[in-house]
Coordinates of C-alpha atoms in Angstrom, one line a residue:
M23 CA 41.3 46.4 26.2
L24 CA 38.4 44.6 25.0
N25 CA 37.6 43.4 28.5
N26 CA 38.5 47.4 29.4
Y27 CA 35.8 48.3 27.3
Y28 CA 33.3 45.7 28.6
T29 CA 33.9 46.2 31.5
N30 CA 32.5 50.1 30.0
A31 CA 28.3 49.0 29.8
D32 CA 28.6 49.5 33.2
L33 CA 28.6 53.2 32.6
I34 CA 25.7 52.9 30.2
G35 CA 22.3 53.2 32.4
Y36 CA 18.8 52.0 30.5
E37 CA 15.6 53.4 31.9
H38 CA 12.0 51.9 31.2
H39 CA 9.2 54.3 33.1
T40 CA 5.5 54.3 33.1
T41 CA 4.0 57.1 34.9
K42 CA 2.4 60.0 35.5
P43 CA 2.0 63.3 34.7
F44 CA 4.1 65.1 36.9
R45 CA 5.2 68.6 38.2
A46 CA 8.9 68.5 36.0
D47 CA 11.7 71.0 36.1
F48 CA 14.9 72.0 33.8
H49 CA 17.9 69.4 33.9
L50 CA 22.2 69.8 33.0
H51 CA 23.0 66.1 32.9
N52 CA 27.2 65.0 32.9
F53 CA 25.9 62.4 30.7
Y54 CA 24.3 62.3 26.2
E55 CA 20.9 60.4 27.0
I56 CA 19.0 58.5 24.1
Y57 CA 15.0 58.8 25.2
F58 CA 13.1 56.8 23.1
F59 CA 8.5 58.2 23.3
I60 CA 6.1 55.2 23.3
S61 CA 2.9 57.3 25.8
G62 CA 1.6 60.1 26.6
S63 CA 1.0 63.7 25.4
V64 CA 3.9 65.5 25.8
N65 CA 5.9 68.3 24.5
Y66 CA 9.7 68.1 25.2
F67 CA 11.4 71.5 25.5
I68 CA 14.8 71.9 25.2
E69 CA 17.2 74.4 24.9
K70 CA 14.9 76.8 23.0
T71 CA 13.1 74.3 21.1
S72 CA 9.8 72.2 22.2
Y73 CA 9.4 69.6 20.6
R74 CA 5.7 67.5 19.6
L75 CA 6.5 64.0 20.5
K76 CA 4.1 60.8 19.1
Y77 CA 4.7 57.2 19.4
G78 CA 8.2 56.1 17.9
D79 CA 10.1 59.2 18.0
L80 CA 13.8 59.1 19.7
L81 CA 15.7 62.5 20.9
I82 CA 19.1 62.6 21.3
I83 CA 20.1 65.2 24.0
N84 CA 23.8 65.9 24.4
S85 CA 24.9 67.2 28.7
N86 CA 25.3 70.8 27.6
E87 CA 21.9 70.4 26.3
I88 CA 18.7 71.5 28.9
H89 CA 15.5 69.8 28.4
K90 CA 13.0 68.8 30.1
P91 CA 8.7 67.5 29.8
S92 CA 6.3 69.7 30.1
F93 CA 2.9 67.3 29.2
L94 CA -0.5 69.1 27.9
N95 CA -3.0 66.3 29.9
N96 CA -3.2 63.1 33.0
D97 CA -2.3 60.8 30.4
T98 CA -0.2 57.6 31.0
Y99 CA 3.8 58.5 30.1
E100 CA 6.2 56.3 29.1
R101 CA 9.1 56.1 27.6
I102 CA 12.6 54.4 27.5
K103 CA 15.8 56.3 28.1
I104 CA 19.5 55.1 27.7
H105 CA 21.8 57.4 29.2
F106 CA 25.8 56.8 29.0
D107 CA 29.4 58.8 29.1
P108 CA 30.4 59.9 25.9
S109 CA 33.3 58.3 26.6
I110 CA 33.1 54.8 26.2
P111 CA 31.7 55.3 22.8
I112 CA 35.3 56.9 21.7
L113 CA 36.9 54.4 22.7
F114 CA 35.8 53.0 19.2
N115 CA 35.5 56.3 15.9
T116 CA 38.3 56.0 13.9
S117 CA 39.0 59.1 11.6
E118 CA 36.8 58.0 9.2
Y119 CA 33.2 57.0 11.8
N120 CA 32.1 59.4 15.0
L121 CA 29.8 57.6 16.4
L122 CA 29.0 61.3 18.5
D123 CA 28.3 63.1 15.5
C124 CA 24.8 62.7 16.1
F125 CA 25.3 64.6 19.2
I126 CA 27.4 67.8 18.3
D127 CA 27.8 67.8 14.9
R128 CA 24.7 69.8 14.9
P129 CA 23.8 73.6 16.7
R130 CA 22.9 73.5 20.2
G131 CA 19.3 72.9 21.1
E132 CA 18.6 72.1 17.5
Q133 CA 17.4 68.8 15.6
N134 CA 16.7 67.1 19.0
K135 CA 13.7 64.6 17.5
I136 CA 14.5 61.9 14.9
S137 CA 11.2 60.8 13.4
L138 CA 11.1 56.9 13.2
N139 CA 8.8 54.7 10.5
S140 CA 7.5 51.9 11.8
E141 CA 10.3 49.4 10.1
Q142 CA 12.9 51.5 11.7
V143 CA 10.9 51.6 14.8
N144 CA 10.4 48.2 15.5
T145 CA 14.0 47.8 14.8
V146 CA 15.4 50.4 17.6
Q147 CA 13.0 48.7 19.9
K148 CA 15.2 46.0 19.2
L149 CA 17.9 46.8 20.5
L150 CA 16.7 48.3 23.4
K151 CA 14.7 45.4 24.6
K152 CA 18.3 44.0 24.6
I153 CA 20.2 46.7 26.2
G154 CA 17.3 46.6 29.0
D155 CA 17.2 42.3 29.6
A156 CA 20.9 42.7 29.3
Q157 CA 21.2 45.7 32.5
N158 CA 18.8 43.3 33.8
N159 CA 20.0 39.5 34.0
P160 CA 23.4 41.1 34.2
S161 CA 26.9 38.7 33.7
D162 CA 29.8 38.6 32.4
A163 CA 28.4 37.2 28.7
A164 CA 25.6 39.9 29.2
K165 CA 27.9 43.0 29.9
I166 CA 29.3 42.0 26.6
I167 CA 25.9 42.3 24.8
K168 CA 25.1 45.5 26.3
L169 CA 27.8 47.3 25.6
T170 CA 27.9 45.9 21.7
S171 CA 24.1 46.4 21.2
F172 CA 24.9 49.7 22.8
I173 CA 27.8 50.8 19.7
E174 CA 25.5 49.0 17.5
L175 CA 21.9 51.5 18.9
L176 CA 24.6 55.0 17.9
I177 CA 25.5 53.5 14.4
F178 CA 22.3 52.8 13.6
I179 CA 21.1 56.2 15.3
N180 CA 23.7 57.7 13.0
N181 CA 22.3 56.3 10.3
V182 CA 19.1 57.5 10.2
F183 CA 20.6 61.2 11.6
T184 CA 22.3 62.7 8.7
K185 CA 19.1 60.8 6.1
N186 CA 16.8 63.0 8.3
I187 CA 15.7 66.0 6.3
Y188 CA 13.8 67.6 8.5
F189 CA 13.3 69.2 11.6
D190 CA 11.4 71.8 14.1
R191 CA 12.3 74.4 14.7
H192 CA 11.2 76.6 17.1
A193 CA 8.1 73.7 16.9
N194 CA 5.3 74.4 19.6
L195 CA 6.3 77.9 20.6
P196 CA 4.1 80.9 20.2
E197 CA 5.5 83.3 18.3
R198 CA 6.1 85.8 21.0
L199 CA 8.5 83.8 22.5
V200 CA 10.8 82.9 19.3
P201 CA 13.0 85.8 19.6
I202 CA 12.8 86.8 23.1
L203 CA 14.6 83.4 23.3
D204 CA 16.8 83.9 21.1
H205 CA 17.6 87.7 22.7
I206 CA 19.3 85.2 26.3
D207 CA 20.5 83.3 24.9
Q208 CA 22.5 85.2 22.7
N209 CA 22.5 87.8 25.5
L210 CA 24.1 85.2 28.4
D211 CA 26.2 87.4 30.9
G212 CA 23.4 90.8 30.3
D213 CA 20.7 91.9 31.9
L214 CA 17.9 89.2 31.7
S215 CA 15.5 89.6 34.2
L216 CA 12.1 90.1 33.7
K217 CA 11.9 93.8 33.7
H218 CA 14.9 93.8 31.3
L219 CA 13.1 91.3 28.6
G220 CA 9.4 93.1 28.8
E221 CA 11.1 96.9 27.9
K222 CA 13.5 95.2 25.4
F223 CA 10.0 92.7 23.8
H224 CA 7.6 95.5 24.6
I225 CA 5.6 93.4 26.7
N226 CA 4.3 93.5 30.6
S227 CA 7.1 91.4 32.1
S228 CA 3.8 90.2 34.2
Y229 CA 2.6 88.4 31.3
L230 CA 5.7 86.5 29.4
S231 CA 6.3 85.6 32.6
R232 CA 2.6 83.8 32.4
L233 CA 3.7 82.9 28.8
F234 CA 6.4 81.5 29.5
K235 CA 4.9 79.4 31.8
K236 CA 1.6 77.8 30.6
S237 CA 4.1 77.4 27.2
T238 CA 7.1 75.1 29.5
G239 CA 6.2 74.5 32.5
S240 CA 8.6 75.8 33.8
N241 CA 9.9 79.8 34.2
I242 CA 11.6 82.4 33.2
H243 CA 13.9 82.7 35.9
E244 CA 15.1 78.4 36.6
Y245 CA 14.9 78.4 32.5
I246 CA 18.4 81.4 32.8
I247 CA 19.5 80.1 35.7
F248 CA 20.3 76.6 33.4
K249 CA 20.9 78.4 30.1
R250 CA 23.8 80.3 31.4
M251 CA 25.4 76.8 33.7
S252 CA 24.9 75.5 30.2
K253 CA 27.5 77.7 29.1
A254 CA 29.7 78.0 32.7
K255 CA 30.7 73.9 31.6
K256 CA 31.6 74.5 27.9
L257 CA 33.5 77.5 28.2
I258 CA 35.6 75.5 32.7
A259 CA 35.1 72.3 30.1
E260 CA 37.6 74.5 27.4
G261 CA 39.5 75.1 29.3
M262 CA 38.4 78.4 30.4
S263 CA 39.7 79.4 34.5
A264 CA 35.7 79.9 36.7
T265 CA 36.0 83.3 37.9
K266 CA 36.3 84.2 34.1
A267 CA 33.5 81.8 33.1
S268 CA 30.8 82.7 36.0
L269 CA 31.9 86.7 34.4
M270 CA 30.6 85.8 31.1
C271 CA 27.7 83.6 32.4
G272 CA 25.8 86.7 34.1
F273 CA 27.4 86.6 37.3
N274 CA 29.6 89.1 39.7
D275 CA 29.0 87.1 42.7
F276 CA 31.0 83.9 42.1
S277 CA 30.2 82.7 45.4
N278 CA 27.0 81.7 44.9
F279 CA 27.8 81.0 40.7
S280 CA 29.9 77.9 43.1
R281 CA 26.8 77.0 44.8
M282 CA 24.9 77.4 42.1
F283 CA 27.1 75.3 39.9
K284 CA 26.6 72.2 42.3
K285 CA 23.4 72.8 42.6
V286 CA 22.3 72.3 38.4
V287 CA 25.7 70.0 37.4
G288 CA 25.6 68.1 40.3
I289 CA 29.2 68.3 41.4
S290 CA 31.3 71.1 42.4
I291 CA 33.8 73.4 39.9
R292 CA 36.4 71.6 40.8
D293 CA 35.6 67.9 40.4
Y294 CA 33.9 69.2 37.0
K295 CA 37.6 70.4 35.9
R296 CA 38.7 67.7 37.4
E297 CA 35.9 65.4 35.0
A298 CA 36.6 67.1 31.4
K299 CA 40.7 66.9 32.4
K300 CA 40.0 62.4 31.8

């Protein structure tokens, strides 16, 4: 049985990128992500929270959380990302300990950032290096090292997460945006047009559009689409029909919903249902 576990090391991805700032759109994955920030000047937007990052910060993101970086200047941007299928750590869970707790046992889009002290940063860097080295020098032994180092990293993150008493909430967002984003979150099946939002919150719709763009680097329509798709993924994975999910997420045209789902999620509704059942 352990041999099957070791083959799952291929489902753990390691990426170390150093780039100049670029135009980043909201995105939504079918995998979970661990993000380690090294350098740059970045606000990282997850759901309706904007996190100002500093060296050594960790972000934890599940498959239903939309996210994107927003760059404040042209400083070099460096980060390490681990992405993985959540079915892998589930194999190692016990009745008393769930390796995915820090990813799922919290409000969506909240408590994503974990600030580490220098000793904790060193620990994470060592584990990330072992995972990266194992991926770049593949062998049967390397797969074992990659998998065990990954599980050790998850245990470490969970332990730090439970002791983290301070979490950012709407950090770095203009105060005028906070109630609007809360309203969007709670009314994904309703009218979320710029005209409606402007009238409800007594704000010029053009100014709202500019304010959101300035704060996140993307437009508010794109944000709403991704929020709706995130909710649809969750509802469909829980067993709701795609037709009903589309209506609950503000889509009156199912064919449009189906096209948008494939564009955002990356696979068709049928394929997503098949994966969710697994």
